[in-house]
Short mmCIF file of C-alpha atoms in Angstrom, two decimals:
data_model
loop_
_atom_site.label_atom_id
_atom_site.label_comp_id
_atom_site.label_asym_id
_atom_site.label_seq_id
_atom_site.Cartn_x
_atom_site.Cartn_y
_atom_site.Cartn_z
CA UNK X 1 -31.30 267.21 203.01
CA UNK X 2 -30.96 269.47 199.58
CA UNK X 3 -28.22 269.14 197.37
CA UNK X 4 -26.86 272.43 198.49
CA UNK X 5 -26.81 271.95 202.12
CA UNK X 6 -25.24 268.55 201.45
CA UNK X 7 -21.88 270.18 199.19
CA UNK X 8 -21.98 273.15 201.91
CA UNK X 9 -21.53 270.65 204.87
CA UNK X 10 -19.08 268.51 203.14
CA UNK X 11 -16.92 271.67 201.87
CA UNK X 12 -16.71 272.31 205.57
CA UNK X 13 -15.68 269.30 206.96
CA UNK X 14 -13.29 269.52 203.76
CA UNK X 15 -10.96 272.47 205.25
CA UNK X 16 -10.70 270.61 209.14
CA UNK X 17 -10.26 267.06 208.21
CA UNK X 18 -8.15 267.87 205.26
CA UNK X 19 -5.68 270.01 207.04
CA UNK X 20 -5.35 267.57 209.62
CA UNK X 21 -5.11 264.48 207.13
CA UNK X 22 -2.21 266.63 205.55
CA UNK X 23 -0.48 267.11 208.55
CA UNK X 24 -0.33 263.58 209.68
CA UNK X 25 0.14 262.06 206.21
CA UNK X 26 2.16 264.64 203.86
CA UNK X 27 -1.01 264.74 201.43
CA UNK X 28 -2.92 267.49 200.34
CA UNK X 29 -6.24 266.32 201.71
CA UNK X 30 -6.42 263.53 198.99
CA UNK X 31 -8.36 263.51 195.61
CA UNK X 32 -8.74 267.25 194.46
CA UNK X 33 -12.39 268.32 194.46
CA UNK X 34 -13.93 269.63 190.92
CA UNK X 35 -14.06 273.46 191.16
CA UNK X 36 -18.11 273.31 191.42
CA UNK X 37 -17.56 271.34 195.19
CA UNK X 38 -15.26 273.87 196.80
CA UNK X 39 -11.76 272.59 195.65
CA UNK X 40 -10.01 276.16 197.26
CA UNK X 41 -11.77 274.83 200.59
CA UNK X 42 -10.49 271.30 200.50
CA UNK X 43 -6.64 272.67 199.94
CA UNK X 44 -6.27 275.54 202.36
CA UNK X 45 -3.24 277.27 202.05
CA UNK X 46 -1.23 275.33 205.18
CA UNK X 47 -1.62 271.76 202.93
CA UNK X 48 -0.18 273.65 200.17
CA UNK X 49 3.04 275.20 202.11
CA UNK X 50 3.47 272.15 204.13
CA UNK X 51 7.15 271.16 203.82
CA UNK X 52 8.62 267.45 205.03
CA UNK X 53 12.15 267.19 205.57
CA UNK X 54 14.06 263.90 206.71
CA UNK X 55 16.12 263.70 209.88
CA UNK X 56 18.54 260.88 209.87
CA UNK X 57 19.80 259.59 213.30
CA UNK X 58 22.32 257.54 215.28
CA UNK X 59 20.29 256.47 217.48
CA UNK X 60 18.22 252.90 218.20
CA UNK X 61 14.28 254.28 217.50
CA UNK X 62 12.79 255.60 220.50
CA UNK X 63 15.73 255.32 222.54
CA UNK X 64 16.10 257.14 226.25
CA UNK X 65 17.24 260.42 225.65
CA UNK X 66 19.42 260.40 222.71
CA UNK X 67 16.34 259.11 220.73
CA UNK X 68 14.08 261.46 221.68
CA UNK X 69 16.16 264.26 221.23
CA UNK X 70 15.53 264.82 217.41
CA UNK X 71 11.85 264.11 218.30
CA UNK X 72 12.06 267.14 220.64
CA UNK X 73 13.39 269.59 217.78
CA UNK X 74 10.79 268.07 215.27
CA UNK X 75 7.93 268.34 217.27
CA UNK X 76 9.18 272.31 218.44
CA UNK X 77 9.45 272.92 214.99
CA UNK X 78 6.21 271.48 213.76
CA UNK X 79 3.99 273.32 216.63
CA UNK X 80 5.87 276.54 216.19
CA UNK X 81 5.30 276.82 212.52
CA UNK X 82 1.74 274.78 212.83
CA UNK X 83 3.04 271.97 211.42
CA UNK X 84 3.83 273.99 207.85
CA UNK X 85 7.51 272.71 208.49
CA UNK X 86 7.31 268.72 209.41
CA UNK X 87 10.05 267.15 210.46
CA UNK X 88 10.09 263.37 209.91
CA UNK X 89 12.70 261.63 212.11
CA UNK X 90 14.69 258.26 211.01
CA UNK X 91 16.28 256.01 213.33
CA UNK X 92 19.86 254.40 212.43
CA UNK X 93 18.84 252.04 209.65
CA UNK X 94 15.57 253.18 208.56
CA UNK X 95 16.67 256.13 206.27
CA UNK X 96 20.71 254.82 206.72
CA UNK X 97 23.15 253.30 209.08
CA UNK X 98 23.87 254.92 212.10
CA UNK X 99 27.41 256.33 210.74
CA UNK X 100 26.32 257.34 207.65
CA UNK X 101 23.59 260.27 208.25
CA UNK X 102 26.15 263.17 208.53
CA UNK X 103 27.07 261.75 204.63
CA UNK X 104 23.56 261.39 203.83
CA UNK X 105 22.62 265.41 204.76
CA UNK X 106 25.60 266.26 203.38
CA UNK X 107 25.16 264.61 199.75
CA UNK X 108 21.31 265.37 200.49
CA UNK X 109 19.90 262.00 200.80
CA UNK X 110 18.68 263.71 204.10
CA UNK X 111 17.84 267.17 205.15
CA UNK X 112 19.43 266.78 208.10
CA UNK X 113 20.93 264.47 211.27
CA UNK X 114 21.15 264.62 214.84
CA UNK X 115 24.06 262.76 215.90
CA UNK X 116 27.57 263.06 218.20
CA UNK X 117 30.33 265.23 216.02
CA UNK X 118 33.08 263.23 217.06
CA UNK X 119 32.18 260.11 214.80
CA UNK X 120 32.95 262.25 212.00
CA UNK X 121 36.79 262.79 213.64
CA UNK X 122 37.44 260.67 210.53
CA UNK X 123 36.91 263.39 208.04
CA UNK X 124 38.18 266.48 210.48
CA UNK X 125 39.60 266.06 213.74
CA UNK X 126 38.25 269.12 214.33
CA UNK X 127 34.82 267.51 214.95
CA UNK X 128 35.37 266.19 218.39
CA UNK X 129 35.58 269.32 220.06
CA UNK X 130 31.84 269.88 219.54
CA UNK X 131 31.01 266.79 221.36
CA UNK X 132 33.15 266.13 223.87
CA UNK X 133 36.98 266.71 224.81
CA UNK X 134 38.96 264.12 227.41
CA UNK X 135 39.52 266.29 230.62
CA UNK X 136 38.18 269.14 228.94
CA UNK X 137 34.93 270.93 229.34
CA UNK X 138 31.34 269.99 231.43
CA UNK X 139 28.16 270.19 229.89
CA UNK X 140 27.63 274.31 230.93
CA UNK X 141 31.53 275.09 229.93
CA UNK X 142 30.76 273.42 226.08
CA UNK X 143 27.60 275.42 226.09
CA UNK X 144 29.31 278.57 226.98
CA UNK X 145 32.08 278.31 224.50
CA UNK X 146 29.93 277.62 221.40
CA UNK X 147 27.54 280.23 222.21
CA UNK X 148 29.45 282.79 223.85
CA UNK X 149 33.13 281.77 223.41
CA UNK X 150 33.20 281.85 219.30
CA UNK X 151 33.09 278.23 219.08
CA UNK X 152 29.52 278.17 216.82
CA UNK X 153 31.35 280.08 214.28
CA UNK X 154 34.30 277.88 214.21
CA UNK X 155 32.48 274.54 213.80
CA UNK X 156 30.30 276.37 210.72
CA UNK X 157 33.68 277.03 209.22
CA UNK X 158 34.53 273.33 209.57
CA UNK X 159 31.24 271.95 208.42
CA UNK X 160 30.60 274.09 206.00
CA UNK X 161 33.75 272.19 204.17
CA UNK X 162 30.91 269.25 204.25
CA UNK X 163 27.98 271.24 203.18
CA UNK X 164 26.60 271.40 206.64
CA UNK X 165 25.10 274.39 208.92
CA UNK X 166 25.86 272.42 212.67
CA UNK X 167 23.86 273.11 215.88
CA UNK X 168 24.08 272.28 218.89
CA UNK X 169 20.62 269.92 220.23
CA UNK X 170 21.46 268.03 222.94
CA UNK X 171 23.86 266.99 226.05
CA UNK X 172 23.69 264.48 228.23
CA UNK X 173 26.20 266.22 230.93
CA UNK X 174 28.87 264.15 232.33
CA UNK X 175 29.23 260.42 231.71
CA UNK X 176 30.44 257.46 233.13
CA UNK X 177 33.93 256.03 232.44
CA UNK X 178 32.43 252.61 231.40
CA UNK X 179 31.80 249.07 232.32
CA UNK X 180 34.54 246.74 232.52
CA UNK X 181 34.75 243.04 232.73
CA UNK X 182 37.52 243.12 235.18
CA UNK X 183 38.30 245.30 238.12
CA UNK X 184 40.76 248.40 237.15
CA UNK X 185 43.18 248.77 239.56
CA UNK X 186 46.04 250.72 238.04
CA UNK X 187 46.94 252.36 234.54
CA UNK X 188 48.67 249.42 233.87
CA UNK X 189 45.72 247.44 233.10
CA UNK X 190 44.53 249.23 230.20
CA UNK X 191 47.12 247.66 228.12
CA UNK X 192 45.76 245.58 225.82
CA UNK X 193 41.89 246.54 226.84
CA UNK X 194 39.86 246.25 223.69
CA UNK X 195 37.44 249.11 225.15
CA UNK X 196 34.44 250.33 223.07
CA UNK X 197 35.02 254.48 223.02
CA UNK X 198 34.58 256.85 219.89
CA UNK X 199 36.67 260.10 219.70
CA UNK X 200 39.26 261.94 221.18
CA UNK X 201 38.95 259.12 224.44
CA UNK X 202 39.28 256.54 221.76
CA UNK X 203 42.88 258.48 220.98
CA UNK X 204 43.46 258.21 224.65
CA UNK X 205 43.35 254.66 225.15
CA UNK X 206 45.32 253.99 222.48
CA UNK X 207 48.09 255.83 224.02
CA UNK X 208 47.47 253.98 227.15
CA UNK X 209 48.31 250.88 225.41
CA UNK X 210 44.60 249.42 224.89
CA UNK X 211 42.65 249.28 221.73
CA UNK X 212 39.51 251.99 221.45
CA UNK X 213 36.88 250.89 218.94
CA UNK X 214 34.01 252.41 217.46
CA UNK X 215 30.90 250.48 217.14
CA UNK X 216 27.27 252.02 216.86
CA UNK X 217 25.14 251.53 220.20
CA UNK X 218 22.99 248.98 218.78
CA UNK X 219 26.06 246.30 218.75
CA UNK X 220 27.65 246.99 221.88
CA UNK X 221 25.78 244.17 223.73
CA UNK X 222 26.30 241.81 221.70
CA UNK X 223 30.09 242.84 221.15
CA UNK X 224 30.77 242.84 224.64
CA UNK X 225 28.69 238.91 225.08
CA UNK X 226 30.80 237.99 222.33
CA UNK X 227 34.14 238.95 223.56
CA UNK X 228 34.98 241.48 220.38
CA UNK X 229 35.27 243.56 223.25
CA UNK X 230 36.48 243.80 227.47
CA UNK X 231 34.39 247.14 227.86
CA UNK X 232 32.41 249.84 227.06
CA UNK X 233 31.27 253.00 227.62
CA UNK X 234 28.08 254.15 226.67
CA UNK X 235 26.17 257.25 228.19
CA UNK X 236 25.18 257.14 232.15
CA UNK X 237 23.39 254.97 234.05
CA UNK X 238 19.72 255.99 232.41
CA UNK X 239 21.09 254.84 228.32
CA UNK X 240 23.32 252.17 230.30
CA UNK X 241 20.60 250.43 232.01
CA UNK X 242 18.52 250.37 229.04
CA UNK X 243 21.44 248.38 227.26
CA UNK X 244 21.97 246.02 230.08
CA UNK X 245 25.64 246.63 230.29
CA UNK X 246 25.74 245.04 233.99
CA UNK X 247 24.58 241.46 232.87
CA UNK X 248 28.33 241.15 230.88
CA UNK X 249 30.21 243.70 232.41
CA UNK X 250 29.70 244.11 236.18
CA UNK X 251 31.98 246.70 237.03
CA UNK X 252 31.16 250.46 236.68
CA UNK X 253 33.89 253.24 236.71
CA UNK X 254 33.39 256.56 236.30
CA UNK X 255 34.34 259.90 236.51
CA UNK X 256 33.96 259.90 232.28
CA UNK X 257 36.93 261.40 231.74
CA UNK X 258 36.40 261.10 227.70
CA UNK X 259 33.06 262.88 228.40
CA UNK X 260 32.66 265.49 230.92
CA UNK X 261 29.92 267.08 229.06
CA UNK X 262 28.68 265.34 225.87
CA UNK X 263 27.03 267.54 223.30
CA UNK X 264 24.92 266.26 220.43
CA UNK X 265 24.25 267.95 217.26
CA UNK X 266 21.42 268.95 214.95
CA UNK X 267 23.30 269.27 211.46
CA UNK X 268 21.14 270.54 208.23
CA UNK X 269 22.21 270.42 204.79
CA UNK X 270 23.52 273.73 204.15
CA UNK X 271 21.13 274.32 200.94
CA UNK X 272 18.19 273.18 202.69
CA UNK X 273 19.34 275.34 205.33
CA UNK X 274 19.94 278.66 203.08
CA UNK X 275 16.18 278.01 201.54
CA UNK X 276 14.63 278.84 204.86
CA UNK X 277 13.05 282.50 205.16
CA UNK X 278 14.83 284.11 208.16
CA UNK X 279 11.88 283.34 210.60
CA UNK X 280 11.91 279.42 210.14
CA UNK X 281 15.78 279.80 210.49
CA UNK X 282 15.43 281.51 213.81
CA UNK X 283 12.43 278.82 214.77
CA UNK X 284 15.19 276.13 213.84
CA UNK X 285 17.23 277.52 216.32
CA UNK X 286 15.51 277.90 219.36
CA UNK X 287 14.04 274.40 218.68
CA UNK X 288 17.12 273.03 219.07
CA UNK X 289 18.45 275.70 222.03
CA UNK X 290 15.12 273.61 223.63
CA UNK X 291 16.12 270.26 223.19
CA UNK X 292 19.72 271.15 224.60
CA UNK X 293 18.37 272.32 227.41
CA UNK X 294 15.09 270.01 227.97
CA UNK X 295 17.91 267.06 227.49
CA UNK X 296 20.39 268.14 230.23
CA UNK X 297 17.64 268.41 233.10
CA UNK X 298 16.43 264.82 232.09
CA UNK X 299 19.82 263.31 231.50
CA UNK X 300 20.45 264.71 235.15
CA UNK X 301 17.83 263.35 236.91
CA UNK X 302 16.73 260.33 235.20
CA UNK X 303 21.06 259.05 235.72
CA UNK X 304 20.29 259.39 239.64
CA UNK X 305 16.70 257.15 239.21
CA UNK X 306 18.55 254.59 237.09
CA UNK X 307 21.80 254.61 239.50
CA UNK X 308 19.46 253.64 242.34
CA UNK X 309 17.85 250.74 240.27
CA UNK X 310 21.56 249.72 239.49
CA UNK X 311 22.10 249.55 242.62
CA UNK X 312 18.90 248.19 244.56
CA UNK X 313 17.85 245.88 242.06
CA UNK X 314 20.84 244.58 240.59
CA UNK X 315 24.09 245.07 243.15
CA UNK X 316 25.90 247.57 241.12
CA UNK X 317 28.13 249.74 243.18
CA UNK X 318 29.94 252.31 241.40
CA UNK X 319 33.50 252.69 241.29
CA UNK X 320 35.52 255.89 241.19
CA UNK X 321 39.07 254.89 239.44
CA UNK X 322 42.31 254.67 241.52
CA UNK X 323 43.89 258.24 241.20
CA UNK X 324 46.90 256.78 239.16
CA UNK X 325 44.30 255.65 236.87
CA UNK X 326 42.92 259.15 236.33
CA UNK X 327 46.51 261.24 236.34
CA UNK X 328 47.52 259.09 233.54
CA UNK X 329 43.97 259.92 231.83
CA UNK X 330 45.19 263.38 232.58
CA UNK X 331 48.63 263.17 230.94
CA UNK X 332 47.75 261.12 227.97
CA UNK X 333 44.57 263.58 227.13
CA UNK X 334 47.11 266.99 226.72
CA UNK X 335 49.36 264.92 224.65
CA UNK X 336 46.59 263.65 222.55
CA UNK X 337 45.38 267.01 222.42
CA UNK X 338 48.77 268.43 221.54
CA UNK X 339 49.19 265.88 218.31
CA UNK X 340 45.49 266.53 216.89
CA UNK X 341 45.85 270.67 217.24
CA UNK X 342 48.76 270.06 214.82
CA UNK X 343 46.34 268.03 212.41
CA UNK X 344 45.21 270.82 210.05
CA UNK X 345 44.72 274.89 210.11
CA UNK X 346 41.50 274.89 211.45
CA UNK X 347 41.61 272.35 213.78
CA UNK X 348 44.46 274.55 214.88
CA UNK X 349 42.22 277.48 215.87
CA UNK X 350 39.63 275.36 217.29
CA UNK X 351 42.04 273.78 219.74
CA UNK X 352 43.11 277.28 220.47
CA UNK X 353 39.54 278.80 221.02
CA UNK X 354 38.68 275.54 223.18
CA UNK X 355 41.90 275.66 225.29
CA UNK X 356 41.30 279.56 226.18
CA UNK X 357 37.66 279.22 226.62
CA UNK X 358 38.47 276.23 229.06
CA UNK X 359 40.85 278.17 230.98
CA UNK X 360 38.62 281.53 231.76
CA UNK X 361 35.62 278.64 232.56
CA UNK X 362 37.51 276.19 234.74
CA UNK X 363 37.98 278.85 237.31
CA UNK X 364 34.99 279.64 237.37
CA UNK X 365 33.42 276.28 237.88
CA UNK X 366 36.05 275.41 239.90
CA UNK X 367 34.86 277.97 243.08
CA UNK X 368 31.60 277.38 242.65
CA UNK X 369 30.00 273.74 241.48
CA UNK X 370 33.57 272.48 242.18
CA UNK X 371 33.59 274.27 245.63
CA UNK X 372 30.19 273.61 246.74
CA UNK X 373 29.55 269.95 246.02
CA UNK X 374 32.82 269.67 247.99
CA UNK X 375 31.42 271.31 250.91
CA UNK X 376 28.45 269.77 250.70
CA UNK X 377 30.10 266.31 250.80
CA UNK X 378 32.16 267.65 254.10
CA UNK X 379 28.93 268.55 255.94
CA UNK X 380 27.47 265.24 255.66
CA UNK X 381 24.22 266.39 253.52
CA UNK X 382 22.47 263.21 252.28
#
């Protein structure tokens, strides 16, 4: 073959394998090529553009669900700008520790983290609103109030105090109240309960008379073996199963009264955020509007296929708890809720905007999911 055909072919190859090398490795196709072998061909104008931003995570790598989440808005993102924006996602200790990735994007050690807001209800109370509220709102009702309610608008006043632009990317609908090494049989025997719960539900057990702790997922098996701990709650039965919860703590309770609708969050540092052209701002968005959504159906279904296994294959049988058990939930939750809304200003006006929104929703959901799984239950559908 002459000389010519030989630099022709290999300028060729030179613009598919090195656009492809650059999207899988961050490179720009390698060695540059002298000017006389084709060097514009060998860094087409994608390899140049190509942007990689780090996601730090709470979340064990490759985890059910919660793991895959921030996969789900990277991989969005990278086919919906063809991989010109690549999102590389860390897993809680790879980048930093599973607490510390809302500091990280907000110093800009990251670009961003997907996380739960109410682990950061140690720098604004405010924060736990946007995940989850005891006896507050279900996975739609959350949804509805931050888009629709004015709650997105009040959570990027709050994070913006942290350099953050917040999203919502993620929900794992209602949860289970937790696995317990005992039987609960009244209020009374939460007093004294070292119980593994984050948040606002942390808050509640504490008035209860237990003690709520906060631990990352990753160390709740082994706190619970240990004894550091008398129970836990996790996610639902499809994250719970994963962990193992039943081999140390055999009885499962639920409604989750902490978590009636658990909402996870894509947060971006907000200069990284502002340096976005419009279009990749709105592709951001809708990336993680698709994970919210792609998240909820799974988390729904895959809970029922790992309650059966729970069941079948290792004699779990759920347990609803006694009714004193969940009016005291009830009582301690608006009191609670009462103290934080006096915290600060705009934890104030979130409580507010949550309270109303809850109010208009509840009736709502009340007459019709509330209403028809009832009758459904009465007329004996299996």
């Amino acid at each position: 073959m002459k000389r010519r055909e030989l630099i022709g072919g290999a300028a060729a190859l030179a613009v598919g394998a090195g656009t492809v090398g650059a999207l899988k490795s961050g490179q720009s196709g390698g060695t540059p090529m002298s000017s006389q072998s084709g060097s514009e061909l060998a860094s087409p104008a994608i390899s140049k553009n190509r942007r990689q931003l780090r996601l730090a995570t709470s979340w064990p790598k490759d985890f059910p669900g919660l793991g895959i989440m921030p996969v789900n808005v990277a991989k969005a993102v990278r086919e919906m700008t063809d991989g010109r924006l690549d999102i590389k996602v860390y897993a809680a200790g790879e980048l930093v520790g599973a607490m510390e990735c809302f500091g990280a994007a907000s110093s800009g050690a990251a670009d961003m983290y997907h996380a739960a807001e109410y682990y950061w209800q140690g720098k604004a109370k405010g924060f736990s609103f946007f995940t989850a509220v005891p006896m507050g709102m279900t996975a739609t009702e959350i949804m509805g109030w931050v888009d629709y309610g004015g709650g997105q608008a009040l959570w990027d006043d709050l994070a913006a105090d942290f350099n953050i632009k917040p999203f919502q990317a993620g929900n794992t609908g209602h949860q289970t109240g937790g696995w317990f090494k005992r039987p609960i049989n009244s209020a009374e025997d939460f007093r004294g309960l070292k119980v593994r719960m984050p948040g606002l539900g942390g808050d509640v057990i504490r008035a209860m008379g237990g003690a709520a702790v906060n631990i990352p997922g990753g160390e709740i098996y082994q706190s619970l073996q240990s004894g550091a701990i008398d129970a836990t709650e996790w996610v639902g039965p499809w994250n719970d199963l994963a962990f193992g919860f039943y081999r140390e703590a055999p009885y499962y309770y639920g409604p989750g009264f902490h978590e009636p609708g658990a909402s996870l969050s894509l947060g971006i540092n907000k200069q990284v955020w502002e340096s976005f052209s419009p279009s990749d701002q709105a592709i951001i968005r809708y990336a993680c509007r698709s994970a919210n959504d792609i998240s909820l159906g799974e988390y729904n279904f895959r809970n029922a296929e790992a309650l059966r296994t729970l069941k079948t294959d290792h004699g779990i049988e759920p347990q609803i708890f006694p009714d004193d058990v969940l009016k005291s939930f009830g009582e301690a939750s608006q009191a609670v809720l009462e103290e934080v809304a006096r915290s600060d200003a705009k934890t104030g006006k979130i409580y507010e905007s949550f309270s109303k929104a809850l109010k208009l929703e509840r009736r709502w959901t009340e007459i019709s999911d509330g209403a028809y799984i009832r009758g459904r239950t009465l007329s004996g559908s299996d």
